[in-house]
Amino acid sequence: MTATGYWVDLYQAQQRLGGGFLLTRRFVLTALHCLRGLALDESVGIELADGERVEGRVCRQDKEADLALVEVSAGHQVTLPIPTADVARDGDRWRGPYRPAAHEVHLSGRVSAGAAPHLCVGGATIEALQLTADQHLGDYSGYSGGPVEGVGDDGTRQPAVVGILIEQAPDRAAESRAANVLFAATIREAIRRFDHLDVVHLIDVLRPLPPDRDHPGPDRDQPVRDGATPARFVGTEALLLQLDAWAQRSLIDPSQIAELKFMAVKALIDGEGNGGGA
């Protein structure tokens, strides 16, 4: 990941709606409540981290999970880098690179529970991260829709996006305030819910290395080394690479390529969730 930001601000006319981030160069992921009731296909202004404004539209909503996709208009070519993705583990440090205004603080803290089922306000049980924030703000609402970056248990790992902020826990002693506990839907949850995502660059959310990478996991015959692909992912990764090759040769329509990639990765996700392999 480079130092250039991949997070965005969303606007309708001149009114700021909330934050989001480029999950691909075509799609911005955000919390649905940040769109403040906008319907499908309504126009949304997207202000990129470098200050450029582009047009977009609301293309997908998942009300129960409080997630939405905004598509960048076809006439705009986004050249900013998109993030790598990973999974967060209990005890990891995290940071929020997005903030709602220049005078606001950047959020940071610890992952107190990684990739656990969470019943969100919209009614869906989603895979989410429970985050403890170092900053006791009392109200974190302006940060919704922003990315959560994992930086490892000691804060030194190369940052990678691990989730999207969607909720804050109430302070049980003072209902008008929020506790310094936040919830973020995982990137894997977003992939499950939206079939528009070109997910090759997000494959690492499906193949995390074990805590002790010098010893094999239960389905590995050899130790896992940096850069190695676990055996259960080899077939899917080969298929994704083949699809890219076909796309470069114009053998398959790009829209079909994106759908096939999604189906391949979703099948892998479903297999992992059921305890199986690809």
mmCIF file of C-alpha atoms in Angstrom:
data_model
loop_
_atom_site.group_PDB
_atom_site.id
_atom_site.type_symbol
_atom_site.label_atom_id
_atom_site.label_comp_id
_atom_site.label_asym_id
_atom_site.label_seq_id
_atom_site.Cartn_x
_atom_site.Cartn_y
_atom_site.Cartn_z
ATOM 1 C CA MET A 1 0.000 0.000 0.000
ATOM 2 C CA THR A 2 1.298 3.440 -0.820
ATOM 3 C CA ALA A 3 0.892 6.597 1.220
ATOM 4 C CA THR A 4 -1.829 7.875 -1.143
ATOM 5 C CA GLY A 5 -5.231 7.556 0.466
ATOM 6 C CA TYR A 6 -7.916 5.225 -0.879
ATOM 7 C CA TRP A 7 -10.681 6.565 1.393
ATOM 8 C CA VAL A 8 -13.325 8.993 0.180
ATOM 9 C CA ASP A 9 -15.993 11.438 1.295
ATOM 10 C CA LEU A 10 -19.487 11.050 -0.152
ATOM 11 C CA TYR A 11 -21.713 14.011 -1.020
ATOM 12 C CA GLN A 12 -25.161 14.780 -2.351
ATOM 13 C CA ALA A 13 -25.006 18.240 -3.902
ATOM 14 C CA GLN A 14 -22.894 20.135 -1.329
ATOM 15 C CA GLN A 15 -24.008 18.119 1.696
ATOM 16 C CA ARG A 16 -21.470 15.672 3.054
ATOM 17 C CA LEU A 17 -23.072 12.295 3.676
ATOM 18 C CA GLY A 18 -20.249 10.261 5.180
ATOM 19 C CA GLY A 19 -17.131 8.274 4.457
ATOM 20 C CA GLY A 20 -16.238 5.221 2.439
ATOM 21 C CA PHE A 21 -13.287 3.727 0.620
ATOM 22 C CA LEU A 22 -12.262 2.307 -2.742
ATOM 23 C CA LEU A 23 -12.457 -1.443 -2.481
ATOM 24 C CA THR A 24 -11.812 -1.596 -6.225
ATOM 25 C CA ARG A 25 -11.292 1.189 -8.775
ATOM 26 C CA ARG A 26 -14.967 0.963 -9.724
ATOM 27 C CA PHE A 27 -16.669 0.544 -6.356
ATOM 28 C CA VAL A 28 -16.736 2.433 -3.077
ATOM 29 C CA LEU A 29 -17.777 0.472 -0.003
ATOM 30 C CA THR A 30 -19.625 2.417 2.681
ATOM 31 C CA ALA A 31 -22.043 1.962 5.576
ATOM 32 C CA LEU A 32 -25.581 2.183 4.242
ATOM 33 C CA HIS A 33 -26.709 4.612 6.935
ATOM 34 C CA CYS A 34 -24.080 7.079 5.673
ATOM 35 C CA LEU A 35 -26.170 7.491 2.509
ATOM 36 C CA ARG A 36 -29.033 8.902 4.591
ATOM 37 C CA GLY A 37 -31.882 7.247 2.758
ATOM 38 C CA LEU A 38 -30.658 7.594 -0.836
ATOM 39 C CA ALA A 39 -32.303 5.076 -3.127
ATOM 40 C CA LEU A 40 -30.713 2.785 -5.687
ATOM 41 C CA ASP A 41 -29.377 4.593 -8.772
ATOM 42 C CA GLU A 42 -29.368 7.988 -7.082
ATOM 43 C CA SER A 43 -26.340 10.142 -7.832
ATOM 44 C CA VAL A 44 -23.570 10.523 -5.277
ATOM 45 C CA GLY A 45 -20.552 12.827 -5.406
ATOM 46 C CA ILE A 46 -17.283 11.134 -4.493
ATOM 47 C CA GLU A 47 -14.368 13.214 -3.218
ATOM 48 C CA LEU A 48 -11.157 11.229 -3.435
ATOM 49 C CA ALA A 49 -8.292 11.564 -0.972
ATOM 50 C CA ASP A 50 -6.332 13.712 -3.437
ATOM 51 C CA GLY A 51 -9.215 16.213 -3.643
ATOM 52 C CA GLU A 52 -10.566 15.138 -7.045
ATOM 53 C CA ARG A 53 -14.356 14.972 -7.348
ATOM 54 C CA VAL A 54 -15.986 12.248 -9.436
ATOM 55 C CA GLU A 55 -19.584 11.218 -9.947
ATOM 56 C CA GLY A 56 -21.085 7.967 -8.781
ATOM 57 C CA ARG A 57 -24.371 6.214 -8.144
ATOM 58 C CA VAL A 58 -25.783 3.985 -5.447
ATOM 59 C CA CYS A 59 -25.726 0.541 -7.052
ATOM 60 C CA ARG A 60 -26.202 -1.969 -4.213
ATOM 61 C CA GLN A 61 -27.667 -1.867 -0.712
ATOM 62 C CA ASP A 62 -27.850 -4.448 2.040
ATOM 63 C CA LYS A 63 -30.124 -2.908 4.650
ATOM 64 C CA GLU A 64 -29.875 -5.713 7.169
ATOM 65 C CA ALA A 65 -26.058 -5.601 7.168
ATOM 66 C CA ASP A 66 -25.867 -1.777 6.863
ATOM 67 C CA LEU A 67 -23.557 -1.971 3.836
ATOM 68 C CA ALA A 68 -23.718 -0.316 0.430
ATOM 69 C CA LEU A 69 -21.756 -0.028 -2.795
ATOM 70 C CA VAL A 70 -21.379 3.188 -4.774
ATOM 71 C CA GLU A 71 -20.238 2.746 -8.379
ATOM 72 C CA VAL A 72 -17.863 5.270 -9.895
ATOM 73 C CA SER A 73 -19.307 6.622 -13.149
ATOM 74 C CA ALA A 74 -17.888 5.018 -16.266
ATOM 75 C CA GLY A 75 -16.620 8.373 -17.548
ATOM 76 C CA HIS A 76 -14.130 8.674 -14.695
ATOM 77 C CA GLN A 77 -10.854 6.803 -14.469
ATOM 78 C CA VAL A 78 -9.705 6.391 -10.873
ATOM 79 C CA THR A 79 -5.932 5.981 -10.761
ATOM 80 C CA LEU A 80 -5.408 6.005 -6.998
ATOM 81 C CA PRO A 81 -4.070 2.738 -5.560
ATOM 82 C CA ILE A 82 -6.535 0.339 -4.025
ATOM 83 C CA PRO A 83 -5.756 -1.365 -0.726
ATOM 84 C CA THR A 84 -4.542 -4.838 -0.060
ATOM 85 C CA ALA A 85 -6.765 -6.789 2.309
ATOM 86 C CA ASP A 86 -6.136 -9.128 5.200
ATOM 87 C CA VAL A 87 -7.831 -10.615 8.235
ATOM 88 C CA ALA A 88 -7.509 -9.246 11.770
ATOM 89 C CA ARG A 89 -6.709 -11.364 14.797
ATOM 90 C CA ASP A 90 -7.459 -10.891 18.475
ATOM 91 C CA GLY A 91 -4.975 -8.490 20.030
ATOM 92 C CA ASP A 92 -3.854 -6.866 16.761
ATOM 93 C CA ARG A 93 -3.355 -3.141 16.633
ATOM 94 C CA TRP A 94 -5.652 -1.280 14.234
ATOM 95 C CA ARG A 95 -5.955 2.237 12.911
ATOM 96 C CA GLY A 96 -8.528 4.272 11.022
ATOM 97 C CA PRO A 97 -6.843 6.282 8.253
ATOM 98 C CA TYR A 98 -10.098 8.121 7.449
ATOM 99 C CA ARG A 99 -11.373 10.988 9.581
ATOM 100 C CA PRO A 100 -14.491 13.085 8.918
ATOM 101 C CA ALA A 101 -12.673 16.451 8.999
ATOM 102 C CA ALA A 102 -9.114 17.749 9.162
ATOM 103 C CA HIS A 103 -9.510 18.846 12.794
ATOM 104 C CA GLU A 104 -10.751 15.408 13.925
ATOM 105 C CA VAL A 105 -8.445 12.792 15.441
ATOM 106 C CA HIS A 106 -7.342 9.583 13.756
ATOM 107 C CA LEU A 107 -8.710 6.502 15.488
ATOM 108 C CA SER A 108 -6.548 3.611 16.660
ATOM 109 C CA GLY A 109 -6.687 0.783 19.162
ATOM 110 C CA ARG A 110 -6.795 -2.977 19.613
ATOM 111 C CA VAL A 111 -8.889 -5.718 18.036
ATOM 112 C CA SER A 112 -10.640 -7.173 21.058
ATOM 113 C CA ALA A 113 -12.534 -9.838 19.077
ATOM 114 C CA GLY A 114 -11.719 -10.757 15.492
ATOM 115 C CA ALA A 115 -14.143 -12.140 12.887
ATOM 116 C CA ALA A 116 -16.940 -13.031 15.315
ATOM 117 C CA PRO A 117 -20.710 -13.177 14.646
ATOM 118 C CA HIS A 118 -22.377 -9.848 15.452
ATOM 119 C CA LEU A 119 -26.079 -8.975 15.393
ATOM 120 C CA CYS A 120 -26.070 -5.503 13.858
ATOM 121 C CA VAL A 121 -28.728 -2.816 14.167
ATOM 122 C CA GLY A 122 -30.160 -3.677 10.734
ATOM 123 C CA GLY A 123 -31.025 -7.196 11.905
ATOM 124 C CA ALA A 124 -28.417 -9.330 10.127
ATOM 125 C CA THR A 125 -25.854 -11.457 11.912
ATOM 126 C CA ILE A 126 -22.608 -10.573 10.184
ATOM 127 C CA GLU A 127 -18.938 -11.405 10.550
ATOM 128 C CA ALA A 128 -17.514 -8.407 12.369
ATOM 129 C CA LEU A 129 -14.540 -7.140 14.318
ATOM 130 C CA GLN A 130 -15.000 -5.770 17.829
ATOM 131 C CA LEU A 131 -12.576 -2.890 18.255
ATOM 132 C CA THR A 132 -11.442 -1.010 21.330
ATOM 133 C CA ALA A 133 -10.493 2.588 20.519
ATOM 134 C CA ASP A 134 -7.690 4.425 22.269
ATOM 135 C CA GLN A 135 -9.606 7.677 21.827
ATOM 136 C CA HIS A 136 -12.566 8.234 24.175
ATOM 137 C CA LEU A 137 -14.671 10.569 22.035
ATOM 138 C CA GLY A 138 -18.162 9.846 23.319
ATOM 139 C CA ASP A 139 -19.477 9.926 19.725
ATOM 140 C CA TYR A 140 -17.817 8.195 16.767
ATOM 141 C CA SER A 141 -20.645 8.612 14.251
ATOM 142 C CA GLY A 142 -18.670 10.671 11.725
ATOM 143 C CA TYR A 143 -16.246 7.803 11.245
ATOM 144 C CA SER A 144 -18.830 5.316 9.941
ATOM 145 C CA GLY A 145 -18.041 3.897 6.521
ATOM 146 C CA GLY A 146 -14.308 4.414 6.942
ATOM 147 C CA PRO A 147 -11.775 1.602 6.552
ATOM 148 C CA VAL A 148 -10.121 -0.249 9.413
ATOM 149 C CA GLU A 149 -6.484 -1.102 8.798
ATOM 150 C CA GLY A 150 -4.771 -3.936 10.667
ATOM 151 C CA VAL A 151 -1.152 -3.294 11.625
ATOM 152 C CA GLY A 152 -0.283 -6.473 13.547
ATOM 153 C CA ASP A 153 0.034 -7.221 17.238
ATOM 154 C CA ASP A 154 2.942 -4.812 17.671
ATOM 155 C CA GLY A 155 1.788 -2.161 15.207
ATOM 156 C CA THR A 156 4.643 -2.741 12.765
ATOM 157 C CA ARG A 157 3.031 -4.926 10.083
ATOM 158 C CA GLN A 158 2.423 -3.352 6.666
ATOM 159 C CA PRO A 159 -1.109 -1.909 6.924
ATOM 160 C CA ALA A 160 -3.920 -3.734 5.108
ATOM 161 C CA VAL A 161 -7.642 -3.073 5.181
ATOM 162 C CA VAL A 162 -9.473 -5.571 7.414
ATOM 163 C CA GLY A 163 -12.938 -4.055 7.834
ATOM 164 C CA ILE A 164 -15.386 -1.163 7.522
ATOM 165 C CA LEU A 165 -16.680 0.760 10.528
ATOM 166 C CA ILE A 166 -20.453 0.491 10.885
ATOM 167 C CA GLU A 167 -21.477 0.775 14.558
ATOM 168 C CA GLN A 168 -20.499 2.092 17.971
ATOM 169 C CA ALA A 169 -21.479 0.433 21.228
ATOM 170 C CA PRO A 170 -23.549 2.532 23.661
ATOM 171 C CA ASP A 171 -22.180 3.451 27.059
ATOM 172 C CA ARG A 172 -24.340 1.415 29.438
ATOM 173 C CA ALA A 173 -23.925 4.037 32.156
ATOM 174 C CA ALA A 174 -24.894 6.952 29.904
ATOM 175 C CA GLU A 175 -27.122 6.053 26.952
ATOM 176 C CA SER A 176 -26.487 9.380 25.214
ATOM 177 C CA ARG A 177 -22.780 8.544 24.876
ATOM 178 C CA ALA A 178 -20.901 5.847 22.997
ATOM 179 C CA ALA A 179 -18.396 3.593 24.672
ATOM 180 C CA ASN A 180 -14.958 3.303 23.102
ATOM 181 C CA VAL A 181 -16.040 0.001 21.522
ATOM 182 C CA LEU A 182 -16.711 -0.067 17.778
ATOM 183 C CA PHE A 183 -17.850 -2.739 15.335
ATOM 184 C CA ALA A 184 -16.556 -3.209 11.813
ATOM 185 C CA ALA A 185 -17.856 -5.593 9.173
ATOM 186 C CA THR A 186 -15.010 -7.689 7.768
ATOM 187 C CA ILE A 187 -13.950 -7.435 4.131
ATOM 188 C CA ARG A 188 -14.879 -11.101 3.789
ATOM 189 C CA GLU A 189 -18.450 -10.176 4.807
ATOM 190 C CA ALA A 190 -18.601 -7.531 2.071
ATOM 191 C CA ILE A 191 -17.423 -10.067 -0.519
ATOM 192 C CA ARG A 192 -20.163 -12.458 0.596
ATOM 193 C CA ARG A 193 -22.873 -9.842 0.209
ATOM 194 C CA PHE A 194 -21.980 -8.085 -3.035
ATOM 195 C CA ASP A 195 -21.475 -9.842 -6.371
ATOM 196 C CA HIS A 196 -19.976 -6.763 -8.050
ATOM 197 C CA LEU A 197 -16.527 -6.971 -6.518
ATOM 198 C CA ASP A 198 -13.483 -7.888 -8.597
ATOM 199 C CA VAL A 199 -11.854 -9.746 -5.738
ATOM 200 C CA VAL A 200 -8.457 -10.957 -6.951
ATOM 201 C CA HIS A 201 -6.570 -8.333 -4.943
ATOM 202 C CA LEU A 202 -8.635 -9.288 -1.866
ATOM 203 C CA ILE A 203 -7.697 -12.986 -1.929
ATOM 204 C CA ASP A 204 -5.615 -12.679 1.259
ATOM 205 C CA VAL A 205 -8.778 -12.371 3.346
ATOM 206 C CA LEU A 206 -9.356 -16.035 2.483
ATOM 207 C CA ARG A 207 -5.878 -17.415 3.110
ATOM 208 C CA PRO A 208 -4.414 -15.993 6.318
ATOM 209 C CA LEU A 209 -1.164 -17.543 7.503
ATOM 210 C CA PRO A 210 -1.375 -19.460 10.787
ATOM 211 C CA PRO A 211 0.054 -17.783 13.918
ATOM 212 C CA ASP A 212 3.022 -20.174 13.780
ATOM 213 C CA ARG A 213 3.829 -20.138 10.101
ATOM 214 C CA ASP A 214 6.759 -22.559 10.475
ATOM 215 C CA HIS A 215 4.411 -25.409 11.347
ATOM 216 C CA PRO A 216 1.750 -26.878 9.096
ATOM 217 C CA GLY A 217 -1.930 -26.432 9.773
ATOM 218 C CA PRO A 218 -4.310 -29.383 9.918
ATOM 219 C CA ASP A 219 -4.735 -29.521 6.121
ATOM 220 C CA ARG A 220 -1.134 -28.769 5.121
ATOM 221 C CA ASP A 221 1.573 -31.316 4.394
ATOM 222 C CA GLN A 222 4.360 -28.731 4.369
ATOM 223 C CA PRO A 223 5.164 -25.652 6.472
ATOM 224 C CA VAL A 224 3.677 -22.428 5.176
ATOM 225 C CA ARG A 225 6.249 -19.829 4.139
ATOM 226 C CA ASP A 226 5.798 -16.186 3.191
ATOM 227 C CA GLY A 227 4.318 -15.957 -0.291
ATOM 228 C CA ALA A 228 3.249 -19.608 -0.409
ATOM 229 C CA THR A 229 -0.305 -20.525 -1.341
ATOM 230 C CA PRO A 230 -1.962 -23.111 0.935
ATOM 231 C CA ALA A 231 -2.999 -26.240 -0.961
ATOM 232 C CA ARG A 232 -6.737 -25.650 -0.560
ATOM 233 C CA PHE A 233 -6.462 -22.303 -2.399
ATOM 234 C CA VAL A 234 -4.299 -23.425 -5.314
ATOM 235 C CA GLY A 235 -7.171 -24.394 -7.607
ATOM 236 C CA THR A 236 -9.102 -21.165 -7.039
ATOM 237 C CA GLU A 237 -6.030 -18.994 -7.460
ATOM 238 C CA ALA A 238 -5.132 -20.768 -10.712
ATOM 239 C CA LEU A 239 -8.662 -20.167 -11.996
ATOM 240 C CA LEU A 240 -8.488 -16.465 -11.145
ATOM 241 C CA LEU A 241 -5.182 -16.130 -12.975
ATOM 242 C CA GLN A 242 -6.608 -17.960 -15.984
ATOM 243 C CA LEU A 243 -9.600 -15.614 -16.065
ATOM 244 C CA ASP A 244 -7.223 -12.642 -16.065
ATOM 245 C CA ALA A 245 -5.361 -14.161 -19.005
ATOM 246 C CA TRP A 246 -8.602 -14.657 -20.930
ATOM 247 C CA ALA A 247 -9.628 -11.077 -20.181
ATOM 248 C CA GLN A 248 -6.335 -9.743 -21.549
ATOM 249 C CA ARG A 249 -6.927 -11.711 -24.769
ATOM 250 C CA SER A 250 -10.560 -10.443 -24.968
ATOM 251 C CA LEU A 251 -11.862 -14.009 -25.022
ATOM 252 C CA ILE A 252 -14.585 -13.293 -22.442
ATOM 253 C CA ASP A 253 -16.659 -10.180 -21.841
ATOM 254 C CA PRO A 254 -15.343 -8.164 -18.833
ATOM 255 C CA SER A 255 -18.708 -8.319 -17.047
ATOM 256 C CA GLN A 256 -18.638 -12.114 -17.308
ATOM 257 C CA ILE A 257 -15.067 -12.169 -15.997
ATOM 258 C CA ALA A 258 -16.093 -10.229 -12.872
ATOM 259 C CA GLU A 259 -19.046 -12.543 -12.256
ATOM 260 C CA LEU A 260 -16.948 -15.683 -12.696
ATOM 261 C CA LYS A 261 -14.284 -14.356 -10.314
ATOM 262 C CA PHE A 262 -16.916 -13.604 -7.725
ATOM 263 C CA MET A 263 -18.480 -17.054 -8.052
ATOM 264 C CA ALA A 264 -15.092 -18.748 -7.683
ATOM 265 C CA VAL A 265 -14.139 -16.820 -4.562
ATOM 266 C CA LYS A 266 -17.609 -17.090 -3.035
ATOM 267 C CA ALA A 267 -17.484 -20.864 -3.480
ATOM 268 C CA LEU A 268 -14.166 -20.851 -1.640
ATOM 269 C CA ILE A 269 -15.608 -18.696 1.156
ATOM 270 C CA ASP A 270 -18.610 -20.991 1.519
ATOM 271 C CA GLY A 271 -16.332 -24.020 1.623
ATOM 272 C CA GLU A 272 -14.196 -22.440 4.339
ATOM 273 C CA GLY A 273 -17.298 -21.566 6.346
ATOM 274 C CA ASN A 274 -18.496 -25.152 6.165
ATOM 275 C CA GLY A 275 -15.143 -26.504 7.219
ATOM 276 C CA GLY A 276 -14.238 -27.738 3.764
ATOM 277 C CA GLY A 277 -11.598 -26.799 1.228
ATOM 278 C CA ALA A 278 -11.653 -25.656 -2.351
#
